[in-house]
mmCIF file of C-alpha atoms in Angstrom:
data_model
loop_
_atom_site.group_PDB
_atom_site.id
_atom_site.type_symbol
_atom_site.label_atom_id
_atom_site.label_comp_id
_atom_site.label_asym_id
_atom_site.label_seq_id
_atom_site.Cartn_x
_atom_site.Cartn_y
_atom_site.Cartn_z
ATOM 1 C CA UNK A 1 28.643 136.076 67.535
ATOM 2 C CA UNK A 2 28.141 139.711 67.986
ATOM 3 C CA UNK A 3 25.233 141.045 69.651
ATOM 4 C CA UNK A 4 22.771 144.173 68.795
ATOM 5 C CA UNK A 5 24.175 146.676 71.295
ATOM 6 C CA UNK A 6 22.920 149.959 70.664
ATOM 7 C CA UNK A 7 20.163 151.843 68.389
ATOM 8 C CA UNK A 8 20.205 155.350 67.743
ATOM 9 C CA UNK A 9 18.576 157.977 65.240
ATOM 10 C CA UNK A 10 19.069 161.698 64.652
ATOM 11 C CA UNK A 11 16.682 163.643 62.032
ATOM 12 C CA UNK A 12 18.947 164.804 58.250
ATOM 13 C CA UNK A 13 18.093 167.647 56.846
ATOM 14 C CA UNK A 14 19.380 168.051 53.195
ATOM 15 C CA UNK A 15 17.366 170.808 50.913
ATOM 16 C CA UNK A 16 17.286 170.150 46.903
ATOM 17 C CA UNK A 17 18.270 172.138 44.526
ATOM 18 C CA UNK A 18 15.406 172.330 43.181
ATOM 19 C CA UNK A 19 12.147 170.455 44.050
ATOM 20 C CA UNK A 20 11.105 167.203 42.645
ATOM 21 C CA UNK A 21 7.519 166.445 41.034
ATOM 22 C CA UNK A 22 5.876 164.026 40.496
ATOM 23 C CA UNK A 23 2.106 162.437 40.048
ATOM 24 C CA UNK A 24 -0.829 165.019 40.288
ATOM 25 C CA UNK A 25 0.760 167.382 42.995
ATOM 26 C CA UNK A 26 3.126 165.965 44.670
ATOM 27 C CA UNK A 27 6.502 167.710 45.531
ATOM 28 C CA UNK A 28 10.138 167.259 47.382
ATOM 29 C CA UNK A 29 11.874 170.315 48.462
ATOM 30 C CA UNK A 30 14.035 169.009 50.635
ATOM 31 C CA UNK A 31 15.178 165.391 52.494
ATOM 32 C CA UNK A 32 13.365 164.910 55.899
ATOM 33 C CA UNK A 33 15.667 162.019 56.485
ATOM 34 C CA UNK A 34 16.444 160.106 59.472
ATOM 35 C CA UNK A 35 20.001 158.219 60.062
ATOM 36 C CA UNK A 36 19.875 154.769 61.980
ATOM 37 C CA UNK A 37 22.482 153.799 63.733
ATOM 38 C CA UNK A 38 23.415 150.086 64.951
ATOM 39 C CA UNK A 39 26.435 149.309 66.778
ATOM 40 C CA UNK A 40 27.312 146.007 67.620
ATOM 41 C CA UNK A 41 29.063 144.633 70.477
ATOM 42 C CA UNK A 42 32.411 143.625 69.021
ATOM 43 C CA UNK A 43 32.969 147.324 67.887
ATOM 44 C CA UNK A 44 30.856 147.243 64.436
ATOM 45 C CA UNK A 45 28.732 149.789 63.085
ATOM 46 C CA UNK A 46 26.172 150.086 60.753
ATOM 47 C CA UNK A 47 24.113 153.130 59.551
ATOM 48 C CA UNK A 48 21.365 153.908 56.900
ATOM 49 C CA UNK A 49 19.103 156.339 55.851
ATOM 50 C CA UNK A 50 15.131 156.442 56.396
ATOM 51 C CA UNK A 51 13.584 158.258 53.624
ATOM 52 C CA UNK A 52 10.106 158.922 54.824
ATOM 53 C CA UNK A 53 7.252 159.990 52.498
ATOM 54 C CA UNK A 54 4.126 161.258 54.250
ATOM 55 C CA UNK A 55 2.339 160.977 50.754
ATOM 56 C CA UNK A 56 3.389 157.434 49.759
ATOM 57 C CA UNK A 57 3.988 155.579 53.289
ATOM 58 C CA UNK A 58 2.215 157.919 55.718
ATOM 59 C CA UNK A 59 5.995 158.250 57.972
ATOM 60 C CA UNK A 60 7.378 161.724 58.920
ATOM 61 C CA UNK A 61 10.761 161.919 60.167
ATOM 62 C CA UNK A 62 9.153 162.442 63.645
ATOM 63 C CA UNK A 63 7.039 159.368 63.313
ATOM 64 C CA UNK A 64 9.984 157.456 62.087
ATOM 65 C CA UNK A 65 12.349 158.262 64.713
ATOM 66 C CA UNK A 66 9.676 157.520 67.852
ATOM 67 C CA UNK A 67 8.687 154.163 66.453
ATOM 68 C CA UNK A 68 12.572 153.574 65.982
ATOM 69 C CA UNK A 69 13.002 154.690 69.227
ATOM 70 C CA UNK A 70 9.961 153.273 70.865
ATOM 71 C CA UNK A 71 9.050 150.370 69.375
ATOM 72 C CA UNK A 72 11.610 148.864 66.952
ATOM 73 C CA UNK A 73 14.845 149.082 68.887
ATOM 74 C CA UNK A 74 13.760 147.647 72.389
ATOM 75 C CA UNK A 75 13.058 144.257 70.238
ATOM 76 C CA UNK A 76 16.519 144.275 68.821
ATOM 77 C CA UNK A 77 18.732 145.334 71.705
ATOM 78 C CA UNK A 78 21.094 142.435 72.788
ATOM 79 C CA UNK A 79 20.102 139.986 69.616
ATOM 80 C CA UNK A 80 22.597 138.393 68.223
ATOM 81 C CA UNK A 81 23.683 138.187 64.555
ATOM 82 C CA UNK A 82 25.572 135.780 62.812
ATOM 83 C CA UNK A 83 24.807 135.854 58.855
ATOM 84 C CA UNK A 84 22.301 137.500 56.394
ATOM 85 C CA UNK A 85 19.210 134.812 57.495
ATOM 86 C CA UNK A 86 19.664 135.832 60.909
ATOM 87 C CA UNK A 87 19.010 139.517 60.032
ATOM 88 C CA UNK A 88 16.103 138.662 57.815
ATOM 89 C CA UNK A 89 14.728 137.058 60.595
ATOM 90 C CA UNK A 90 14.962 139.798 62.940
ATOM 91 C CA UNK A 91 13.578 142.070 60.284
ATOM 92 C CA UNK A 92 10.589 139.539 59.966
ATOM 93 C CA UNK A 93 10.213 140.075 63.474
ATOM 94 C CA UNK A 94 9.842 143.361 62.972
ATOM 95 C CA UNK A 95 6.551 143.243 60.601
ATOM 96 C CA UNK A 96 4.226 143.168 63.206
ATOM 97 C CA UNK A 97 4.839 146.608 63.630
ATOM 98 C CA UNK A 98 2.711 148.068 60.632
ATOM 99 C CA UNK A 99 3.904 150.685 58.175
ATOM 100 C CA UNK A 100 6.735 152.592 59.214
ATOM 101 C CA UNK A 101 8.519 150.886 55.752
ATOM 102 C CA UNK A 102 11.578 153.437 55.730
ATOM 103 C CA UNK A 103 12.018 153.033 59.440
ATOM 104 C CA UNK A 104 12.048 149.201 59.623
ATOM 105 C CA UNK A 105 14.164 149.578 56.119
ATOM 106 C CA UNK A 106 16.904 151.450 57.209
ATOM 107 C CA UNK A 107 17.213 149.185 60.321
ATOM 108 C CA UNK A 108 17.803 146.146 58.301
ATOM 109 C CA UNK A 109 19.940 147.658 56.307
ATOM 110 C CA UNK A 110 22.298 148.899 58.810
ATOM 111 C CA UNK A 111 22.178 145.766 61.023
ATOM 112 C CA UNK A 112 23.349 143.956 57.920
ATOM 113 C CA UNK A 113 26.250 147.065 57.380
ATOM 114 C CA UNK A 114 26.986 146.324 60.794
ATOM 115 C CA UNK A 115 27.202 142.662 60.450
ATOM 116 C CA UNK A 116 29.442 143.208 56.936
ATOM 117 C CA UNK A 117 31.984 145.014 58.772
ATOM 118 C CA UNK A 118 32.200 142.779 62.029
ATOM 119 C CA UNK A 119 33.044 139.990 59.718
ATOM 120 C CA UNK A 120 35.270 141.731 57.872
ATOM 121 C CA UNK A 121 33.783 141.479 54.042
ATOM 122 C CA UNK A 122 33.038 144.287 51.530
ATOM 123 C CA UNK A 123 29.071 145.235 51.701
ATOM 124 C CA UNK A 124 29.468 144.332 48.339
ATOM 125 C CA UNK A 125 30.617 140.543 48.659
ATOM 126 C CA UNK A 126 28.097 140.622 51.783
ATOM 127 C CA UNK A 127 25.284 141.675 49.366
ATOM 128 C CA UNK A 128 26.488 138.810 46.730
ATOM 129 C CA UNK A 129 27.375 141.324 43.933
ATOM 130 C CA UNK A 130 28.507 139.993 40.818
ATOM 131 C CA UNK A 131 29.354 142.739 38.813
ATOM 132 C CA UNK A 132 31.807 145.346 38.319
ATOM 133 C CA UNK A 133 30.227 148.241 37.661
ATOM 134 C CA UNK A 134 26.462 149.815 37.516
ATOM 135 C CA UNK A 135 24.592 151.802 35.190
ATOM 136 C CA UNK A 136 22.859 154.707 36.370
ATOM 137 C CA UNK A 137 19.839 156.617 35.510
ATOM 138 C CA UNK A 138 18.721 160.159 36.973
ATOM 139 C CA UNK A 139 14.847 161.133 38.013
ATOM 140 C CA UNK A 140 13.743 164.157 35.832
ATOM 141 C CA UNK A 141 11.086 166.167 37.799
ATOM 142 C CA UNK A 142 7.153 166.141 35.728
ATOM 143 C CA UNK A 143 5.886 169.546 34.681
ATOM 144 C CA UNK A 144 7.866 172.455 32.949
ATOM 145 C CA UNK A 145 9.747 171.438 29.965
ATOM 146 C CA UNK A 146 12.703 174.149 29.957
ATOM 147 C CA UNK A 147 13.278 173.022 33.461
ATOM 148 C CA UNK A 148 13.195 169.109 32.367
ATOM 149 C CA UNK A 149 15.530 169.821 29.873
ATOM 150 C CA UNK A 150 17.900 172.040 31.763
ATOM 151 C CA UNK A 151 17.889 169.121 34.259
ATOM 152 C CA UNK A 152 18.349 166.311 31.758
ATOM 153 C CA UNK A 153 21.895 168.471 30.322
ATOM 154 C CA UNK A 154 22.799 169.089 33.551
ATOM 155 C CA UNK A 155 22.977 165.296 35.019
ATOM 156 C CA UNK A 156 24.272 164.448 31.506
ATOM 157 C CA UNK A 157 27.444 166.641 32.099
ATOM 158 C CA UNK A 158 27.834 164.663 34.889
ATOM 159 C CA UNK A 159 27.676 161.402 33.020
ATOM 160 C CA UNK A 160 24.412 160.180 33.520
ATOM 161 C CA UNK A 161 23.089 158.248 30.173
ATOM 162 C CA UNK A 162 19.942 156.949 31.119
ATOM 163 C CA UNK A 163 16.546 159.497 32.233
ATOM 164 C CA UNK A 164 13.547 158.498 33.707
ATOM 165 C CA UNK A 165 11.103 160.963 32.959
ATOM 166 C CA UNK A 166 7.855 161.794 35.179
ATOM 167 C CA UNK A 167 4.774 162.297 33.419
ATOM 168 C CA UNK A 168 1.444 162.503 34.120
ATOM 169 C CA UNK A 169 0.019 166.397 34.303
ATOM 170 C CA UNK A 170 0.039 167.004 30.354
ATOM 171 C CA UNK A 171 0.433 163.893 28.797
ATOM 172 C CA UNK A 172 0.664 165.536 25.172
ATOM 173 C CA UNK A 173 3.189 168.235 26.032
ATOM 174 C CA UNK A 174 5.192 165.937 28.255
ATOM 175 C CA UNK A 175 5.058 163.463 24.969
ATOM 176 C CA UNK A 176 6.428 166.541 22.890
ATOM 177 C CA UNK A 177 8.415 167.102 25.696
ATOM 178 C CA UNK A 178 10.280 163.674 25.563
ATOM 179 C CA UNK A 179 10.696 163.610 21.757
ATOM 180 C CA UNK A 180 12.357 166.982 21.831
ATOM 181 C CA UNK A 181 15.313 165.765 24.714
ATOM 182 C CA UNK A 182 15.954 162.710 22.476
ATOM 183 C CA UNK A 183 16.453 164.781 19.939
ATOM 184 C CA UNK A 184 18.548 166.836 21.976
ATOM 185 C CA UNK A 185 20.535 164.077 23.860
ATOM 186 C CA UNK A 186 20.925 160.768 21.031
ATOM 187 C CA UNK A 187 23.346 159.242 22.893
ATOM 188 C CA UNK A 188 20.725 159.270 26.108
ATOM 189 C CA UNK A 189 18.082 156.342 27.116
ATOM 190 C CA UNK A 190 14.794 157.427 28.583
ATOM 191 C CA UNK A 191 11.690 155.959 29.710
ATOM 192 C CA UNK A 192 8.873 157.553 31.952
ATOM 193 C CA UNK A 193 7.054 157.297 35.023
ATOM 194 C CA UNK A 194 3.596 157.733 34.969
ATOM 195 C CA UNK A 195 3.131 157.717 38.599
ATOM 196 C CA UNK A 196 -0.428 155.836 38.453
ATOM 197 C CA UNK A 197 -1.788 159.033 36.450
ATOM 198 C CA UNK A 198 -3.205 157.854 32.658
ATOM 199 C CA UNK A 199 -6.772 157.659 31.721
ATOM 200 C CA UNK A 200 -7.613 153.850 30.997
ATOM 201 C CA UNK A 201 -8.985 154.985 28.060
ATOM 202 C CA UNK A 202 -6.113 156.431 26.302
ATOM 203 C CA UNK A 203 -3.287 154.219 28.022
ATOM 204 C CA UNK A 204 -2.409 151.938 25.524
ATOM 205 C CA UNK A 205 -2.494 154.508 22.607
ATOM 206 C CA UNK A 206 0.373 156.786 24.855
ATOM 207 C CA UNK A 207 2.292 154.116 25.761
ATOM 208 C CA UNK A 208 2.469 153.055 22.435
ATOM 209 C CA UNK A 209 3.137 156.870 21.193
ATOM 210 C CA UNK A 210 5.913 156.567 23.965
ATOM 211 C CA UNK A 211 7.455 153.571 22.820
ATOM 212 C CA UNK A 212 7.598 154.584 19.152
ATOM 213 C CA UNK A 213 9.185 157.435 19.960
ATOM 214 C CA UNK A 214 12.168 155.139 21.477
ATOM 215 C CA UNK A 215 10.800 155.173 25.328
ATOM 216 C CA UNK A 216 12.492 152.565 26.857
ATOM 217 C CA UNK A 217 9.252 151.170 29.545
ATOM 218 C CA UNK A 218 6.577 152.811 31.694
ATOM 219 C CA UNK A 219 6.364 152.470 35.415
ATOM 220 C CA UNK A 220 2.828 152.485 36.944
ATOM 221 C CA UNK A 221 0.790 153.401 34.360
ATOM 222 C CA UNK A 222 -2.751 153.399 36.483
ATOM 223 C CA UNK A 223 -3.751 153.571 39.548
ATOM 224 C CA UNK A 224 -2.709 150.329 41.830
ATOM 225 C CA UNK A 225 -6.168 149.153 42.598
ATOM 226 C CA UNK A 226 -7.176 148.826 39.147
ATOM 227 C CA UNK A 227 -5.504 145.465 39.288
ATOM 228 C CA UNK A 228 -7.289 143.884 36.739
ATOM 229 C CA UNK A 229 -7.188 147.149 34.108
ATOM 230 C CA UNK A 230 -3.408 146.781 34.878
ATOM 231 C CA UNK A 231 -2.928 143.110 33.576
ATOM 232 C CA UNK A 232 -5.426 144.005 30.741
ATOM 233 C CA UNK A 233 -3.321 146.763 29.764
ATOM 234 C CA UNK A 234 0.014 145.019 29.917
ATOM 235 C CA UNK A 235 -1.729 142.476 27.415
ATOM 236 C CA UNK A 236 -2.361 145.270 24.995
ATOM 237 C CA UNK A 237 1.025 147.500 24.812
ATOM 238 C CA UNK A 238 4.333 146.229 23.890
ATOM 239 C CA UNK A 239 5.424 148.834 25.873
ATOM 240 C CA UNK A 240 7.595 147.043 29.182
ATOM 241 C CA UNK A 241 5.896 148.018 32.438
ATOM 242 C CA UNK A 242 7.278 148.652 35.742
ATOM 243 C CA UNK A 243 6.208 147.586 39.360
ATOM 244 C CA UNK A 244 6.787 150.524 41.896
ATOM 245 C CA UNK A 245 4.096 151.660 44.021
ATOM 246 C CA UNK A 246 1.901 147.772 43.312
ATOM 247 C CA UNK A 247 4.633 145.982 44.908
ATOM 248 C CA UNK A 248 6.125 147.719 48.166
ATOM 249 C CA UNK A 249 6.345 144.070 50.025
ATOM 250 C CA UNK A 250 7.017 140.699 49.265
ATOM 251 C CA UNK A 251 2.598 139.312 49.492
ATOM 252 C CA UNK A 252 2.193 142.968 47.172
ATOM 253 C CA UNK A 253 4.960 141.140 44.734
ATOM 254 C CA UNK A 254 3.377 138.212 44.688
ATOM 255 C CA UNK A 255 -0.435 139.675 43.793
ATOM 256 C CA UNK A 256 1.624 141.144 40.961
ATOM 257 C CA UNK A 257 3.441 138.193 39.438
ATOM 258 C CA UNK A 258 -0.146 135.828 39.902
ATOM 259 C CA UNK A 259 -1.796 138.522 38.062
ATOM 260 C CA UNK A 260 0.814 138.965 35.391
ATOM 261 C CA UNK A 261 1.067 142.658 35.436
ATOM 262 C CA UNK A 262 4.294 144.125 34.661
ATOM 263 C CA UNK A 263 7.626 143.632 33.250
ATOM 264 C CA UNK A 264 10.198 145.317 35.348
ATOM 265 C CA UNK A 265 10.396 145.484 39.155
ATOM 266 C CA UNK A 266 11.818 148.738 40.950
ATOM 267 C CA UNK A 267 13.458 147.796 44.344
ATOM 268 C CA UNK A 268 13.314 149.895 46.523
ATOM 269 C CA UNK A 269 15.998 148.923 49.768
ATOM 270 C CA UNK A 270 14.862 152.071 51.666
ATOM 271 C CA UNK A 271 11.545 150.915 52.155
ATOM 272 C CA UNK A 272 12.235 147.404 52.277
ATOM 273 C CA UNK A 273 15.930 146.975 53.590
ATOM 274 C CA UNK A 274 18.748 144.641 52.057
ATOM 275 C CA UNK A 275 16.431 141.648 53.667
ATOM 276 C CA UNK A 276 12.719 142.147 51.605
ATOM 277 C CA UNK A 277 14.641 143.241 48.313
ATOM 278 C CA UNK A 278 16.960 140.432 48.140
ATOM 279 C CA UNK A 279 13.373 137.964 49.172
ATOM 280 C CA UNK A 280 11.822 139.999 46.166
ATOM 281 C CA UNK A 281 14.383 140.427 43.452
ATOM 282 C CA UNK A 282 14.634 136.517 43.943
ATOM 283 C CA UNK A 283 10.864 135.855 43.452
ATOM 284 C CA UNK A 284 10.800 138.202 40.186
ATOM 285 C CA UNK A 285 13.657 136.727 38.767
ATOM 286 C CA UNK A 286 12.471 133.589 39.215
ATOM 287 C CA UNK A 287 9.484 134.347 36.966
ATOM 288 C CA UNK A 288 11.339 136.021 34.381
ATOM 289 C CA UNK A 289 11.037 139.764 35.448
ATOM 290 C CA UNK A 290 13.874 142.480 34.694
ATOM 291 C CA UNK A 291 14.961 144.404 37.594
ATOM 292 C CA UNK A 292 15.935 148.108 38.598
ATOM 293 C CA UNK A 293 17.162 149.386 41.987
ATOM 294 C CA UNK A 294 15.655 152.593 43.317
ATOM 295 C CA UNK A 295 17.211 155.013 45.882
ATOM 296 C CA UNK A 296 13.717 156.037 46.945
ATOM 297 C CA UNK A 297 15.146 160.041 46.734
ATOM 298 C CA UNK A 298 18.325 159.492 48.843
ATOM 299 C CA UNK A 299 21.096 161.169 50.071
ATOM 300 C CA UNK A 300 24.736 159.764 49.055
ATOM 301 C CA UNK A 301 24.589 157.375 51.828
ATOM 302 C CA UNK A 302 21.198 155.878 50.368
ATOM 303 C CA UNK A 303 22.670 155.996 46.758
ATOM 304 C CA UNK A 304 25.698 153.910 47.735
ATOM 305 C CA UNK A 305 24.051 151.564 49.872
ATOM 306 C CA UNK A 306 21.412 150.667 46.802
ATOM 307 C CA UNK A 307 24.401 150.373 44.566
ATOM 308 C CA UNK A 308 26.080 147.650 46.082
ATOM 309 C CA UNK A 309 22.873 145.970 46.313
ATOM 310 C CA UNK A 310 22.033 146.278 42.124
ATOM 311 C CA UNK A 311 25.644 144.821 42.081
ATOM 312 C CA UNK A 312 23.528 141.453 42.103
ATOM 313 C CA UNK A 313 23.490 139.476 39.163
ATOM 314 C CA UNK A 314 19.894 139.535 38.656
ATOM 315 C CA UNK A 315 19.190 143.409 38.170
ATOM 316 C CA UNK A 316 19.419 143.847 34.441
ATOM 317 C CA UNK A 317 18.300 147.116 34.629
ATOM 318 C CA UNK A 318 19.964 151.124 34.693
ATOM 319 C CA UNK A 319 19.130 151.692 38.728
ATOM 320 C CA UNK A 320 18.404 155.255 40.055
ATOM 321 C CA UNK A 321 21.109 155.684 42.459
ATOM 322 C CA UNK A 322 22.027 159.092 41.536
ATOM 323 C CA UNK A 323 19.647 161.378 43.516
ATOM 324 C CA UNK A 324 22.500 162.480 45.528
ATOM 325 C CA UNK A 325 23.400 165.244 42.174
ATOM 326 C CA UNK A 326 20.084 166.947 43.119
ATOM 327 C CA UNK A 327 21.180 168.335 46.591
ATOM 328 C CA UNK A 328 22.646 171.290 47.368
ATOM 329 C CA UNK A 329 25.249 170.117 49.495
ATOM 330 C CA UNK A 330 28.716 169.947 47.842
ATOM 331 C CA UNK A 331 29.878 167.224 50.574
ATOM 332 C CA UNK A 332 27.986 164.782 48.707
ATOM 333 C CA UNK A 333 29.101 165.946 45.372
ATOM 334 C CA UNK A 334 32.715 165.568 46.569
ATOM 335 C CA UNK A 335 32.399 162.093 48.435
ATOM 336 C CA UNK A 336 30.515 160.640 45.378
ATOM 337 C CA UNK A 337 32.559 158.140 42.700
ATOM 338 C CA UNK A 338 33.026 159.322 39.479
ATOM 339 C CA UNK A 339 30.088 158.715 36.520
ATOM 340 C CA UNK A 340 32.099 157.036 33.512
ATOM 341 C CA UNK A 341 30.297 156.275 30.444
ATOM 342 C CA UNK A 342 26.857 156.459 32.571
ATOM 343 C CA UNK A 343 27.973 153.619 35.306
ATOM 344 C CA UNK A 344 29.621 154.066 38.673
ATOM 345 C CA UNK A 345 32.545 151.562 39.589
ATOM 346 C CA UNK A 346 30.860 149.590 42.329
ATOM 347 C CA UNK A 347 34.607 149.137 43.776
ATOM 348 C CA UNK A 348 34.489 152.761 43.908
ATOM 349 C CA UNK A 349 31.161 152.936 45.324
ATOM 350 C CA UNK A 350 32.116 150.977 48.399
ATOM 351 C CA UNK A 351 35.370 152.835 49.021
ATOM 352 C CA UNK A 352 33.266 156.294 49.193
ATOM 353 C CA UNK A 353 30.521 154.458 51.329
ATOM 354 C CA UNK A 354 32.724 153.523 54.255
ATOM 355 C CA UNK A 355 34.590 157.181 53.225
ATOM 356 C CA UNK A 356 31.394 158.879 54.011
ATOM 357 C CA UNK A 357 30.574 156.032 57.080
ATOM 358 C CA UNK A 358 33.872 157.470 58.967
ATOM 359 C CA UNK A 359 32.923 161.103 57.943
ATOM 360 C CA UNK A 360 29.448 160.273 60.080
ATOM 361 C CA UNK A 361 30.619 158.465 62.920
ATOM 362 C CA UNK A 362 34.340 159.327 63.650
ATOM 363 C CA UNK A 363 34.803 155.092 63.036
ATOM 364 C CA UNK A 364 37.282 153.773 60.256
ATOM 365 C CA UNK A 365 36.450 150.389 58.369
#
């Protein structure tokens, strides 16, 4: 049984091509990242991506590396690890140690990388995918609608199919905005993000607007303390609604699904690791919810390692694991699997992630 041997982080800079918006003012010009490393003591390594977001978690890449570094590693150094449970466990362990969700993330996720390799199985097996391939959809930045659209044709020449669309700084124009790239793109799928942004007042009415003008669903609609407006609103739109931000753990899930408030959960493995999403995507399924996987606005390492975890059987759902095409760095570009028909071969997927594992640490599969 191989034991935790080693912990290490470095900070990953990446700049965008162009920056991300979202919500009422927030913006992404560039990855603050932090890579985790894990090597075990039979020779296996593991790495992952933190993806912290001072705005949504409160981490820095500063902040995630010390507690890393500080706090988090010390309590895994010489553990062992046999199978998935034992990770989860360790990750459990972990929770005492508030926040810090993309640092305690990408630790579970490359302790069970690490764990994949020493026993010799595909992440993908490891994960318990059942598919073959994965449909992706691509994050289209809220605000100016020449630049939405320019981004829209430009991830659809690289074969993305499905958009999701933030909204939420001119709801009208960003309605007009929407109708006008359907037009443009038929062969597209699009739904929106409101990112917690809608008057109350006038929800229902939009999403309705939305849906009639073919949006697929909505995720967070309003604000995540308006719990009960939330379940009042998904009784009075037809319109399918999407957990993000109201469900970032598995007791947050579990408000969600007593409360009856959405349709669709977004996993997010970034900020919750292989361990929490697989705990979640379990508990939604088991109440009838759709699922998506999110990439949390990752590098290509980040956008591979979600793949091969929507490879399950129970996310039904296009998953947003192409943030990689918004970075300026042609590496990425090069490393990445090909987009046919709007999916990614997850066979391909895991070929390029232990491609781009060897390119990091100098260590072949």
């Amino acid at each position: 049984m191989p034991l935790i041997e080693r912990i290490s982080c470095q900070p990953l800079h990446v700049p965008l091509q162009s920056a991300l918006t979202w919500g009422r003012g927030h913006e992404l010009a560039a990855l603050e990242h932090v890579l985790v490393r894990v090597d075990l003591s039979d020779g296996a390594v593991g790495i992952a991506e933190a993806t912290p977001r001072p705005s949504i978690y409160g981490e820095t890449s500063v902040s995630a590396q010390h507690i890393i570094a500080a706090e988090l590693a010390p309590r895994l150094h010489r553990r062992p690890i046999s199978d998935f449970e034992a990770v989860a466990q360790l990750s459990a362990e972990l929770a005492h140690i508030k926040a810090n969700n993309t640092a305690r993330g990408a630790l579970d996720i490359a302790m069970h990388q690490a764990l994949a390799q020493s026993r010799g199985d595909t992440l993908r097996e490891y994960l318990g995918g059942a598919r073959e391939s994965l449909r992706l959809s691509s994050i289209i930045s809220a605000g100016d609608s020449d630049r939405a659209q320019a981004d829209v044709a430009a991830a659809y020449a690289r074969g993305i199919r499905v958009f999701k669309i933030k909204i939420g700084r001119n709801i009208p124009a960003e309605s007009d905005s929407l109708r006008d790239m359907m037009t443009a793109f038929p062969a597209a799928r699009f739904y929106v993000d409101a990112n917690e942004t809608l008057p109350l007042a006038t929800a229902a009415q939009t999403l309705d607007t939305l849906r009639e003008y073919g949006a697929l669903y909505c995720e967070e609609p309003l604000p995540v303390h308006r719990l009960r407006e939330r379940r009042w609103l998904r009784q009075q739109t037809a319109m399918p609604l999407i957990a993000d931000d109201s469900a970032f753990t598995p007791s947050d899930l579990q408000r969600e699904l007593d409360f009856d408030t959405f349709d669709i959960l977004n996993i997010k493995p970034a900020r919750t690791g292989y361990s929490q999403s697989r705990e979640m995507l379990l508990l939604a399924a088991a109440r009838g919810k759709g699922a998506m996987v999110g990439s949390q606005a990752s590098s290509l390492l980040g956008c591979l390692q979600a793949a091969l975890f929507a490879g399950r059987a129970e996310v039904d759902c296009p998953s947003e694991c192409s943030f990689y095409l918004k970075l300026k760095t042609e590496a990425d570009l090069e490393l990445a699997p090909d987009i046919v028909a709007g999916c990614w071969s997850l066979a391909a997927v895991e070929r390029a992630l232990w491609a781009l594992c060897e390119e990091i640490t100098g260590i072949s599969q």
